[in-house]
Short mmCIF file of C-alpha atoms in Angstrom, two decimals:
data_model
loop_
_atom_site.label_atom_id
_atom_site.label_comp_id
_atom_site.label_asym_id
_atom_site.label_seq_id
_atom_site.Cartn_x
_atom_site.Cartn_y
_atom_site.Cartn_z
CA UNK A 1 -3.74 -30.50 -30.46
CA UNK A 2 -1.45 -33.03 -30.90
CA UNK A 3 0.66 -33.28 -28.15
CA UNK A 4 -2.66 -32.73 -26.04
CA UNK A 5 -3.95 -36.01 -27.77
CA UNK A 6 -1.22 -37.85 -28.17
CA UNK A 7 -0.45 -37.34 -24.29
CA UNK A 8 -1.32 -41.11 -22.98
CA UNK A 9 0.48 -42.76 -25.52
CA UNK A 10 3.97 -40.41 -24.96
CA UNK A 11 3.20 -41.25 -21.32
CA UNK A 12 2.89 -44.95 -21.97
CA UNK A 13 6.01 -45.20 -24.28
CA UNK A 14 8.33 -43.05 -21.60
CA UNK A 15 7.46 -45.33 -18.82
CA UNK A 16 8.14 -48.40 -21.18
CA UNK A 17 11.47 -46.88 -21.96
CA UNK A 18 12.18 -46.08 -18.72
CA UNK A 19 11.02 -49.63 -16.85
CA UNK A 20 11.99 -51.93 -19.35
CA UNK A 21 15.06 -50.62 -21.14
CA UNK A 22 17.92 -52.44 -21.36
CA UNK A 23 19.58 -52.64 -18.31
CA UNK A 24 16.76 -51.55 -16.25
CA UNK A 25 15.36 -53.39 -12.98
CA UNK A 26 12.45 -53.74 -14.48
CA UNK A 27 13.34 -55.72 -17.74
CA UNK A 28 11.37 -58.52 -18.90
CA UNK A 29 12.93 -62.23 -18.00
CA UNK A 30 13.81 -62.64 -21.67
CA UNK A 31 14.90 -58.87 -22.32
CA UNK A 32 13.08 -57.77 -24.63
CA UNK A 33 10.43 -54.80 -24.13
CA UNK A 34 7.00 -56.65 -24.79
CA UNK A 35 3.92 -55.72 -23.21
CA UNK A 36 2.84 -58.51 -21.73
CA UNK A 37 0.24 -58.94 -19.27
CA UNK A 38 2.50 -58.69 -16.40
CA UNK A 39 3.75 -55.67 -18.05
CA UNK A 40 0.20 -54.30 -18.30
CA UNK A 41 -0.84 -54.94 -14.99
CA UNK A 42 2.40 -53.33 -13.95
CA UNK A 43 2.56 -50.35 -16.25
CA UNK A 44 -1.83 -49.14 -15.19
CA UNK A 45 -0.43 -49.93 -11.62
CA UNK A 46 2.47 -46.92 -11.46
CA UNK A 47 0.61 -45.34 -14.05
CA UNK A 48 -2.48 -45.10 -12.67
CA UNK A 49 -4.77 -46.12 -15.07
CA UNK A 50 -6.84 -48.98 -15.98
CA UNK A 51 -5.33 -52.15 -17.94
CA UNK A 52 -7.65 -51.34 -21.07
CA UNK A 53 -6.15 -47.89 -21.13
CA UNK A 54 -2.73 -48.84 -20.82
CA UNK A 55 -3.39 -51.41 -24.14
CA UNK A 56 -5.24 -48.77 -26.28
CA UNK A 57 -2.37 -46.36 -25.52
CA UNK A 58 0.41 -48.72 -26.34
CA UNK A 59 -1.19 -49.79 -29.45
CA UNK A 60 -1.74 -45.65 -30.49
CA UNK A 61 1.88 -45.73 -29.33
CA UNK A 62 2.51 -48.03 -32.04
CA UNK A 63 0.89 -46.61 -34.61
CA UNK A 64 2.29 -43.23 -34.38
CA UNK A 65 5.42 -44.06 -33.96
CA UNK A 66 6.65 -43.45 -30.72
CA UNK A 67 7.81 -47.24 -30.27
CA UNK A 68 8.99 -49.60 -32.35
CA UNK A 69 8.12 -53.03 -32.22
CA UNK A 70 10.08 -56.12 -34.31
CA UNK A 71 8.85 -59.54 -33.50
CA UNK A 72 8.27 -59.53 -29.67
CA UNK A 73 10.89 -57.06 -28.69
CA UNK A 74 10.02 -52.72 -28.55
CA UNK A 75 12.45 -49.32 -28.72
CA UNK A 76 11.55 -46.23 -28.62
CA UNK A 77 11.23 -44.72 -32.14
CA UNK A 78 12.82 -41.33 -32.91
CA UNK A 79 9.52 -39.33 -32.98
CA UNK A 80 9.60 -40.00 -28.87
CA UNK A 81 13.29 -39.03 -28.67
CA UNK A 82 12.54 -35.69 -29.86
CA UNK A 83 9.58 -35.01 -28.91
CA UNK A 84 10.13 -32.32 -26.56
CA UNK A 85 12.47 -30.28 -28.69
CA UNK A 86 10.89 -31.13 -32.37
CA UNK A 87 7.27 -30.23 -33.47
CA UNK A 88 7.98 -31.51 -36.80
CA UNK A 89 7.95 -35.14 -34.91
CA UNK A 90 4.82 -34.37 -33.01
CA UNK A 91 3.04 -33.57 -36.27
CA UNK A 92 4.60 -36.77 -38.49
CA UNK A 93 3.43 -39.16 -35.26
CA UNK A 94 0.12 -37.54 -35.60
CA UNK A 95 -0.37 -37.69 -39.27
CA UNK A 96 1.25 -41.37 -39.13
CA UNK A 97 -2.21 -42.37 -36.63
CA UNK A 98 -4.56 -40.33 -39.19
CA UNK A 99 -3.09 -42.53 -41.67
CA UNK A 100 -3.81 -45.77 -39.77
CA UNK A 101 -7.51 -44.47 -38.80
CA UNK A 102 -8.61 -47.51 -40.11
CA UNK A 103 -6.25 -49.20 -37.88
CA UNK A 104 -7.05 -47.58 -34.70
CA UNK A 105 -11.12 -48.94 -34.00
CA UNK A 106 -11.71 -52.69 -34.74
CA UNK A 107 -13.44 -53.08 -38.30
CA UNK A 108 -17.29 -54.22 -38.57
CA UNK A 109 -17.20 -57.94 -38.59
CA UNK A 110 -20.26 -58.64 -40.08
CA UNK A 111 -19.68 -57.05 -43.36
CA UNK A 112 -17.51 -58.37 -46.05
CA UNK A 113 -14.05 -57.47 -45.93
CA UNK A 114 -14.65 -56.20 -49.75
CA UNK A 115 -17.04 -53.59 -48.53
CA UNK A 116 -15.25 -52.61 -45.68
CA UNK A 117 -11.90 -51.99 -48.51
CA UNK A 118 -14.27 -49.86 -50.55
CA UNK A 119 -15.31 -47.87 -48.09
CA UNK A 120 -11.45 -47.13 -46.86
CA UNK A 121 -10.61 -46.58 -50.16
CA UNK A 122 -13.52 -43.47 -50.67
CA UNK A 123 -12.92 -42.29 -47.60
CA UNK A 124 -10.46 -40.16 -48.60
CA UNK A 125 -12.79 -38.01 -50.34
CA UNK A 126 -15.30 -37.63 -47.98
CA UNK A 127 -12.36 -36.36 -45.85
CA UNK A 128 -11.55 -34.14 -48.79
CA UNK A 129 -15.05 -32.81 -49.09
CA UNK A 130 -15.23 -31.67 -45.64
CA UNK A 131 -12.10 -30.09 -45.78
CA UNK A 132 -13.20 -27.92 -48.42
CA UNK A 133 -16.70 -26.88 -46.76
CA UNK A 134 -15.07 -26.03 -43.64
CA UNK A 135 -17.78 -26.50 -41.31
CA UNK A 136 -20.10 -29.07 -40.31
CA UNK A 137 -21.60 -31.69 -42.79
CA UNK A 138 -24.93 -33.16 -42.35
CA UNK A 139 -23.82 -37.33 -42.63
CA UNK A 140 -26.71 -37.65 -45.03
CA UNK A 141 -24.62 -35.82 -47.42
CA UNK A 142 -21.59 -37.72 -46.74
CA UNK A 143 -23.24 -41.20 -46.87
CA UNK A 144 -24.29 -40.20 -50.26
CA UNK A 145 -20.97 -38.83 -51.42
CA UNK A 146 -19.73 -42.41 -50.14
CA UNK A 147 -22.43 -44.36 -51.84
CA UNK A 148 -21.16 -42.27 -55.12
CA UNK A 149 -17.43 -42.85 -55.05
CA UNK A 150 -18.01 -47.22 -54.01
CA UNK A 151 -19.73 -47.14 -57.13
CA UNK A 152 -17.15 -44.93 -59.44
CA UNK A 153 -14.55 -47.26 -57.51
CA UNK A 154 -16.66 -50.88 -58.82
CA UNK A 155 -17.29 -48.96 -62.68
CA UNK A 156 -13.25 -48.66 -62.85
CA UNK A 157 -12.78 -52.07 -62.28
CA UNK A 158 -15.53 -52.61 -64.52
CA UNK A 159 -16.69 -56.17 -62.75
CA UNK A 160 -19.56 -58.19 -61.43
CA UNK A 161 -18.47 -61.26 -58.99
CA UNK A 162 -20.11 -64.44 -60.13
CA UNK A 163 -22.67 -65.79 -57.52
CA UNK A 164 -22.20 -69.36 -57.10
CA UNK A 165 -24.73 -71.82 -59.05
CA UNK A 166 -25.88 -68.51 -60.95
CA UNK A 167 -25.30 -70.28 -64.50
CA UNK A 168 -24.40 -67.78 -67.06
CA UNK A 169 -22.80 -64.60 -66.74
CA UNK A 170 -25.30 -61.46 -67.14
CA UNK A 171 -23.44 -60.29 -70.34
CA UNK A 172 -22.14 -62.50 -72.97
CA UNK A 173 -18.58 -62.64 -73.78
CA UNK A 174 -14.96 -64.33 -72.12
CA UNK A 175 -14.78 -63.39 -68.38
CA UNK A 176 -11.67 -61.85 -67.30
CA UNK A 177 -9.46 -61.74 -63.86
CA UNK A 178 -10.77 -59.94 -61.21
CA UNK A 179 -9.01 -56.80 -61.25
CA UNK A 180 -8.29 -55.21 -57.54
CA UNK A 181 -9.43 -51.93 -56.23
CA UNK A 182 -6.48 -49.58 -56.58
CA UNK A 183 -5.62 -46.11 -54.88
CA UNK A 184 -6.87 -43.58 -57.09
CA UNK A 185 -3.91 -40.83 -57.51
CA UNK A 186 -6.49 -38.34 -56.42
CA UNK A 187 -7.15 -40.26 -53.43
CA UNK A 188 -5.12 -38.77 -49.88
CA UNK A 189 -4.86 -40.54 -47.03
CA UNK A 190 -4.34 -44.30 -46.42
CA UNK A 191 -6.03 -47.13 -48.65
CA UNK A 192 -6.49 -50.33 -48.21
CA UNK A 193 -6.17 -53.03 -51.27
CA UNK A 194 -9.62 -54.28 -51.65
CA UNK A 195 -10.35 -57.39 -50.30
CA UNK A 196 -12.08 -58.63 -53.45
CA UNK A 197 -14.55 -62.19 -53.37
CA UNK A 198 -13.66 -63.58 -56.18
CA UNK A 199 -15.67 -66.24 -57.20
CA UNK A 200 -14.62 -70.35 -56.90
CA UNK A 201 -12.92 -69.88 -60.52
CA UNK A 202 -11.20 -66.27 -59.90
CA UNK A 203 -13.65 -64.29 -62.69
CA UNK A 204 -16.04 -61.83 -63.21
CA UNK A 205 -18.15 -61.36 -66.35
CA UNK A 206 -17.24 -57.67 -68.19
CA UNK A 207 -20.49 -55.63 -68.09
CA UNK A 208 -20.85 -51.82 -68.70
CA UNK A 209 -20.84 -51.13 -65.13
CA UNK A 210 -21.86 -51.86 -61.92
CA UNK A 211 -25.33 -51.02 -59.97
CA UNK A 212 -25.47 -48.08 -57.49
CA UNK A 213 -23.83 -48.47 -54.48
CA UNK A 214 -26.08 -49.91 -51.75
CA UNK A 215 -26.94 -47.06 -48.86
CA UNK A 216 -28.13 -49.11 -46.16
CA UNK A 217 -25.17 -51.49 -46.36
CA UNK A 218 -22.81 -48.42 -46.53
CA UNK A 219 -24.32 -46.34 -43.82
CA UNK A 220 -22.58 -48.72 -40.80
CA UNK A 221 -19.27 -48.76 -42.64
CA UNK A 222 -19.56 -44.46 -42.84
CA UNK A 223 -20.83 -44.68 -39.07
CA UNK A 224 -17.65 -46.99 -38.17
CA UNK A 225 -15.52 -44.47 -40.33
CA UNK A 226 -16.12 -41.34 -38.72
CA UNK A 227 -16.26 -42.83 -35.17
CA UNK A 228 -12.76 -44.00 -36.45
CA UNK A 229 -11.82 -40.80 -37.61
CA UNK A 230 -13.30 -39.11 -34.68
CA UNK A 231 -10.80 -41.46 -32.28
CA UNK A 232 -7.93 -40.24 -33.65
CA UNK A 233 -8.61 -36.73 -33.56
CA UNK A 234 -9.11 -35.61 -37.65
CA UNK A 235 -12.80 -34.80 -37.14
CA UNK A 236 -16.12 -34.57 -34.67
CA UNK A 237 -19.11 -36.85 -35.33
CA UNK A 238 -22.17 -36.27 -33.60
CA UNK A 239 -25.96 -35.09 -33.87
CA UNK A 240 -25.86 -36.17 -37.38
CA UNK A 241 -23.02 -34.35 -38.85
CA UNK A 242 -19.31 -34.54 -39.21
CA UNK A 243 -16.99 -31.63 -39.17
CA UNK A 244 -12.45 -31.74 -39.42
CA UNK A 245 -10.56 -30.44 -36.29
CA UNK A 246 -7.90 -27.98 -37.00
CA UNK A 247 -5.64 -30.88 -37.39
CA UNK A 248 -7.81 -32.76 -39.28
CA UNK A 249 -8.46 -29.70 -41.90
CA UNK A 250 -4.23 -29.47 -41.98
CA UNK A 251 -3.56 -32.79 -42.47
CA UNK A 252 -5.60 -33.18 -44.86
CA UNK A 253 -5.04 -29.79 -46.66
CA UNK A 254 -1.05 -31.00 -46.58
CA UNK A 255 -2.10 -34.35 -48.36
CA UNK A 256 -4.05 -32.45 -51.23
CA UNK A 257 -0.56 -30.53 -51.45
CA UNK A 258 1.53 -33.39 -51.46
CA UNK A 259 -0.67 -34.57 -54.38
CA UNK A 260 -0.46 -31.43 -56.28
CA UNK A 261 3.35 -31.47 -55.93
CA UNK A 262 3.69 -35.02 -57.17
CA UNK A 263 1.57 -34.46 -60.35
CA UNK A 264 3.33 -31.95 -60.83
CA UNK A 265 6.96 -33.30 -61.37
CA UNK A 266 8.92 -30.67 -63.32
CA UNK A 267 11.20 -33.50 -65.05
CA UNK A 268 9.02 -36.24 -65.26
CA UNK A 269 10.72 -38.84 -62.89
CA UNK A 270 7.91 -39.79 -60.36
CA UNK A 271 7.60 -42.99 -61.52
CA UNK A 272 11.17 -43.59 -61.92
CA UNK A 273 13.34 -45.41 -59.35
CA UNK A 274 15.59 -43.16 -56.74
CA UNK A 275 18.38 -44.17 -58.92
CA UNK A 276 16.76 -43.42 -62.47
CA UNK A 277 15.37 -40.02 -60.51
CA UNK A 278 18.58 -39.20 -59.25
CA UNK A 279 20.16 -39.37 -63.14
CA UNK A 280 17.56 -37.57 -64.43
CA UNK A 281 17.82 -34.85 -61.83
CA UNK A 282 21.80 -34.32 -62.87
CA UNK A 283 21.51 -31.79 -64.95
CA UNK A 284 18.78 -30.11 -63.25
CA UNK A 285 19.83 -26.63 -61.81
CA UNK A 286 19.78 -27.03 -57.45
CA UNK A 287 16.01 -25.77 -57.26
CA UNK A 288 15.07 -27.32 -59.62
CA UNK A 289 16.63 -30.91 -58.97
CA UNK A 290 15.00 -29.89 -55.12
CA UNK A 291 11.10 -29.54 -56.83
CA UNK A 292 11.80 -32.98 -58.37
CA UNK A 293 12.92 -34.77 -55.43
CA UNK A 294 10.07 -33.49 -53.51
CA UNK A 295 7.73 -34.99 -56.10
CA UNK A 296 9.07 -38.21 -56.39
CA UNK A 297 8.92 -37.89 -52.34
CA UNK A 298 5.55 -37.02 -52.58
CA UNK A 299 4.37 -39.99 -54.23
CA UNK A 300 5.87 -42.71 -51.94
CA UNK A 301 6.08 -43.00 -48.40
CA UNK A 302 8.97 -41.71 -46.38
CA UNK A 303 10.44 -45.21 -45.14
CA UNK A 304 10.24 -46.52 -48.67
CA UNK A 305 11.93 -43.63 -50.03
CA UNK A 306 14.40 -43.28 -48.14
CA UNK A 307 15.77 -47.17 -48.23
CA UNK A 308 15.59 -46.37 -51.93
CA UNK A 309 18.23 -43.36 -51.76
CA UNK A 310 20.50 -45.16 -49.20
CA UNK A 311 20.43 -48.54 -52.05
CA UNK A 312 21.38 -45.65 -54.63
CA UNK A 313 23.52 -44.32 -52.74
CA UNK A 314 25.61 -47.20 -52.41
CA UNK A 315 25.97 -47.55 -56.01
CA UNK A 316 29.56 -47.03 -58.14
CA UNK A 317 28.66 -44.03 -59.62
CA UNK A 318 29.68 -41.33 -57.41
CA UNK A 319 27.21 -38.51 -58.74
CA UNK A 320 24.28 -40.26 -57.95
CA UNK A 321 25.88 -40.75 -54.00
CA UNK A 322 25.83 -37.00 -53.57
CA UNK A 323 22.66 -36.59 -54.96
CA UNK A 324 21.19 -39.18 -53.02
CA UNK A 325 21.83 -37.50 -49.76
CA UNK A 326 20.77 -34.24 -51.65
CA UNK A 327 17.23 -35.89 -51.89
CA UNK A 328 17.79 -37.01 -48.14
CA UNK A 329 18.24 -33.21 -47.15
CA UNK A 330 14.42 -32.64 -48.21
CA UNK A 331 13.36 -35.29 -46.65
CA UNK A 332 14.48 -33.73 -43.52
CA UNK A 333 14.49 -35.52 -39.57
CA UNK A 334 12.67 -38.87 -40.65
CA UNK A 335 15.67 -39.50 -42.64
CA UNK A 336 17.70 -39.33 -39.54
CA UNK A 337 18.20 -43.02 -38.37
CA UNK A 338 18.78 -44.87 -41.50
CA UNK A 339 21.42 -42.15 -42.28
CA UNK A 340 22.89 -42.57 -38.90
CA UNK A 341 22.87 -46.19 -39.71
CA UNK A 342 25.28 -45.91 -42.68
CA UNK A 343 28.48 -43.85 -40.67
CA UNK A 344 30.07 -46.78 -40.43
CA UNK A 345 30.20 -47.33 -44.21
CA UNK A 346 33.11 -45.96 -45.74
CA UNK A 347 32.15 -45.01 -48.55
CA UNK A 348 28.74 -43.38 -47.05
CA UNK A 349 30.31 -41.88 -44.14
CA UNK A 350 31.56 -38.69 -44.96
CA UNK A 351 28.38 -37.54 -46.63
CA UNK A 352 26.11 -39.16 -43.75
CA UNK A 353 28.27 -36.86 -41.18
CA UNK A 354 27.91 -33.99 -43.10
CA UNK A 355 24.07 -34.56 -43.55
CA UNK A 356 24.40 -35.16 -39.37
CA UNK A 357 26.02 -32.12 -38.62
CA UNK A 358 23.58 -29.86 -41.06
CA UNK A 359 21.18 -31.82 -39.12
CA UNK A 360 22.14 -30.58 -35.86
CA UNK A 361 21.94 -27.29 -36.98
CA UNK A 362 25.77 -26.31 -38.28
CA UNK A 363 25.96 -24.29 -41.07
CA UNK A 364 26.67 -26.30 -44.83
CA UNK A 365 29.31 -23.69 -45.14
CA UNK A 366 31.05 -25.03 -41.49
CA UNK A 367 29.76 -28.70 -41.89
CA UNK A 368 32.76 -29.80 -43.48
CA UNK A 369 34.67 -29.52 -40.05
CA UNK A 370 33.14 -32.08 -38.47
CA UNK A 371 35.31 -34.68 -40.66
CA UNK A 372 38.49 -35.72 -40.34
CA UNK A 373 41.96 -34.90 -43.03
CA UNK A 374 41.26 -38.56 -43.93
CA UNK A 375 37.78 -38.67 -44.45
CA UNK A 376 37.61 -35.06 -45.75
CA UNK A 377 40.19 -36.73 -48.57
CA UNK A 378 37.91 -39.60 -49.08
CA UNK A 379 34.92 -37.19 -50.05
CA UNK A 380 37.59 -34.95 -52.29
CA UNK A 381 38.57 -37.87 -54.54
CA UNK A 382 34.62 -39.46 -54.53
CA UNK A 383 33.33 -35.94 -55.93
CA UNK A 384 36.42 -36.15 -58.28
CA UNK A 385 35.23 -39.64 -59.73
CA UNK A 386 31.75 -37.79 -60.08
CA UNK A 387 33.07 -34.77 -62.16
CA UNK A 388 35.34 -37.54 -63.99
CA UNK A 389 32.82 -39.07 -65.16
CA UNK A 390 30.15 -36.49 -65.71
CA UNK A 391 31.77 -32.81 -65.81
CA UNK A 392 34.29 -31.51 -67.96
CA UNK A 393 37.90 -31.34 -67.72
CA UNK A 394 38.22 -27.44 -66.35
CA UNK A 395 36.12 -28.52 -63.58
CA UNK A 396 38.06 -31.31 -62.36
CA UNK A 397 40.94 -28.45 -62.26
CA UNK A 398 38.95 -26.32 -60.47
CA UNK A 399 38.36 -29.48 -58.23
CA UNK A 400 41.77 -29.11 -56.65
CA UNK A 401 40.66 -25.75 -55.11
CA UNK A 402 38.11 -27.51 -52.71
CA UNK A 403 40.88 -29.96 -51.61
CA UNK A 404 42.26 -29.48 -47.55
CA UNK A 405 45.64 -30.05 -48.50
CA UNK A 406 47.57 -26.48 -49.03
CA UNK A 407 49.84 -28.05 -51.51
CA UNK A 408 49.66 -30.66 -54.41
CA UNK A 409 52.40 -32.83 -53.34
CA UNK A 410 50.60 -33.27 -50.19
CA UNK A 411 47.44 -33.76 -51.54
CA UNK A 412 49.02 -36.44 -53.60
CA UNK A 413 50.43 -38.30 -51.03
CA UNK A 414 47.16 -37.95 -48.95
CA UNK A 415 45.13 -39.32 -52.11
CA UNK A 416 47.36 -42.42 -52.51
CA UNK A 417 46.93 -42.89 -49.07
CA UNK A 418 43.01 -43.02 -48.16
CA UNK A 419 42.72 -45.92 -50.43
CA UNK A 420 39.45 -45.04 -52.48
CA UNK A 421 38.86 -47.17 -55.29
CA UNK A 422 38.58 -44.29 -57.81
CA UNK A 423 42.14 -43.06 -56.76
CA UNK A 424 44.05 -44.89 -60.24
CA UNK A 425 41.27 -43.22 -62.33
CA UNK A 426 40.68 -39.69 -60.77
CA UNK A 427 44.89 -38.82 -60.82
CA UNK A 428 44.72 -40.03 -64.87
CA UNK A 429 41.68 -37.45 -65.31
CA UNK A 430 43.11 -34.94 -63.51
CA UNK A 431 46.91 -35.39 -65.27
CA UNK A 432 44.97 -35.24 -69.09
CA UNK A 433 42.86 -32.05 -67.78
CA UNK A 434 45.92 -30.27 -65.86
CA UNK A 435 47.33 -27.58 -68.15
CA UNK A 436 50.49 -27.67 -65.99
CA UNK A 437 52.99 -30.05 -67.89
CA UNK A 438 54.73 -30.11 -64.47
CA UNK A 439 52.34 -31.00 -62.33
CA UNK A 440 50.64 -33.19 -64.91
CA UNK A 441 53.42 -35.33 -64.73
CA UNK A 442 52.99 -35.58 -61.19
CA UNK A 443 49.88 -36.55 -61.08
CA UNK A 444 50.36 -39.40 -63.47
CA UNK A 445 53.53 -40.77 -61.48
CA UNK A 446 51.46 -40.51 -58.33
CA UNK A 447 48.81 -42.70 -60.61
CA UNK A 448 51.25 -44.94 -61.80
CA UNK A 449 52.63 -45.71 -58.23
CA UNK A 450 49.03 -46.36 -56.65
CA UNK A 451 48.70 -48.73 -59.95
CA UNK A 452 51.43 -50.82 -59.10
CA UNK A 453 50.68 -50.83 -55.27
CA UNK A 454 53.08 -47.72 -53.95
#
């Protein structure tokens, strides 16, 4: 269902890639990829379609997506690079256009952009409550439903917008800042901040709570809604009643999930920050550490959370760089270009290549071949500084097992060589743990001569 309705805007993307790529005959004077109405003209032309078509497509494109657009210029985003071999990408560009339903069909004009945020904001559980009946739903049913959660959603901000001239406030007492509509935790889906009216001086008067939604004003916003809905695929709407598509009942049965999960949090850390997470995940055992990076995953989206684990990872503190790209593993292929981004970083590459090459399909146990004796050394004396400075001295012994080098003088001389920062520090940890007085001395000359610059 997917690929089936995603079809015109793959088609669309593809022949933008194709006629104005970099390089290509068919590149724009300035050479960027923009869709201009040349382009337009050009693209319904060899296409085959009509101009309106080719627009509505691009901007579906867009919003699932399968191109990327900064400023005036386009590329094709990595959901259309792997679209024939990846499902997982086909599903994620869907789910990204259910997400921006409210995106995809222009919003009533005529109604106040307050109402219009209100009625994003519920939507969520109208979606919800037709995913549990699992058939068709009378829109009746769901216009009350709606008409039920606007007003929960204006008694939880607990305000009343001044009218203009209207004197006194209905309820005595000091008025108070309005407070804007917030998504509800229980709430899947997208949301919209509410576009509150204030009024001239920014207040509302406090009063118990507001009057009952208004049905007639809400029953265009539910129509829009569901036509909305409808456009993208999540649902049906017609002869009075509303029922999810298959993909509309998954998506939206994945989002409940995703809740569940994130409430869920065995350690507590789904408010935290990636980097507070990632410390508070350290002494988790590996499934468990996994359970509470899918949370904290859970509750943010994937482009957020993943600039925060690269930011983390960047960090001193070498633990929290391996964990980082832990947490990156369960995010899985949408992590794929920012870690790609960060090869060239020294101190990132040799985890992003392994995370690459797992990627790709190698086994963990064979990943480790894809780097070379220099950065495989790099990654040997970062996971050092990690159990330096959070394991205990028999596993920084142990440590030398894992190293490439057969031998310790060659290890040595490999260490002093790759030029980490930790070097100095990880050869004094590792001569105080070493119950070898021999070797132990070693070490610390080996320390002592990367000290004074040998």
């Amino acid at each position: 269902m997917a690929r089936t309705g995603l079809a015109g805007p793959v088609r669309v993307a593809r022949w933008a890639d194709a006629a104005l790529g970099p390089g290509s005959d068919g590149a724009t004077a300035d050479g960027k990829a923009t869709l201009s109405d040349a382009t337009a003209r050009r693209a319904a032309a060899d296409l085959g379609l009509s101009v309106a078509r080719i627009r509505a497509d691009w901007d579906t494109a867009r919003l699932a997506g399968l191109v990327e657009v900064h400023g005036d210029s386009a590329r094709p985003g990595w959901r259309l690079r792997a679209w024939d071999r990846d499902d997982s990408a086909v599903l994620r560009g869907w789910v990204a256009l259910f997400d921006a339903w409210s995106l995809a069909s222009p919003e009533p004009e005529e109604h106040e952009p307050a109402a219009v945020a209100e009625v994003v904001s519920a939507m969520p559980q109208v979606l919800s409550f037709l995913q549990l009946s699992a058939g068709p739903v009378p829109v009746e049913q769901l216009l009350d439903l709606l008409q039920q959660r606007v007003t929960e959603l204006r008694t939880e901000r607990c305000e009343v917008p001044y009218e203009p001239g209207a004197g006194q406030p209905a309820e005595p007492g000091p008025a108070r800042p309005t407070v804007p509509a917030a998504r509800q935790p229980s709430e899947p889906g997208p949301a919209r901040p509410a576009a509150d009216s204030p009024s001239p001086a920014g207040l509302t008067a406090v009063v118990p709570g507001d009057a009952p939604a208004d049905d007639t004003a809400l029953e265009p916003l539910l129509d829009w809604a569901l036509r909305a809905l409808a456009s993208v695929g999540a649902l049906t709407y017609g002869d009075g009643q509303a029922t999810l598509t298959p993909l509309g009942s998954w998506a939206t049965w994945v989002k409940l999930e995703q809740i569940c999960v994130a409430a869920q949090s065995p350690a507590g850390n789904i408010e935290q920050s990636a980097e507070d997470m990632l410390r508070g995940c350290a002494q988790l055992r590996p499934n468990a550490a996994r359970a509470e990076y899918r949370a904290w995953l859970a509750a943010r989206t994937v482009g957020g959370a993943v600039t925060e684990l690269i930011h983390a990872a960047r960090g001193e503190d070498a633990l929290l760089r391996g964990l980082a790209f832990e947490a990156l593993r369960v995010v899985g292929a949408p992590a794929e270009p920012e870690v790609r981004a960060v090869v060239d970083e020294p101190a990132l590459r040799p985890y992003a290549l392994l995370w690459l090459a797992e990627h790709d399909g190698i086994d963990p146990e064979d990943a480790h071949e894809v780097l070379t004796r220099e950065e495989a050394t790099w990654l040997w004396v970062d996971t050092a500084a990690a159990v330096a400075d959070h394991g205990e001295s028999p596993m920084l012994v142990r440590h030398l097992e894992s190293a490439v080098q057969p031998t310790v003088p060659q290890l040595l001389d490999e260490v002093r060589a790759v030029g980490h920062p930790r070097t100095v520090q990880v050869l004094v940890a590792l001569a105080a743990a070493h119950p070898d007085p021999a070797l132990a001395k070693a070490v610390r000359r080996a320390a002592f001569h990367v000290h004074t610059g040998g």
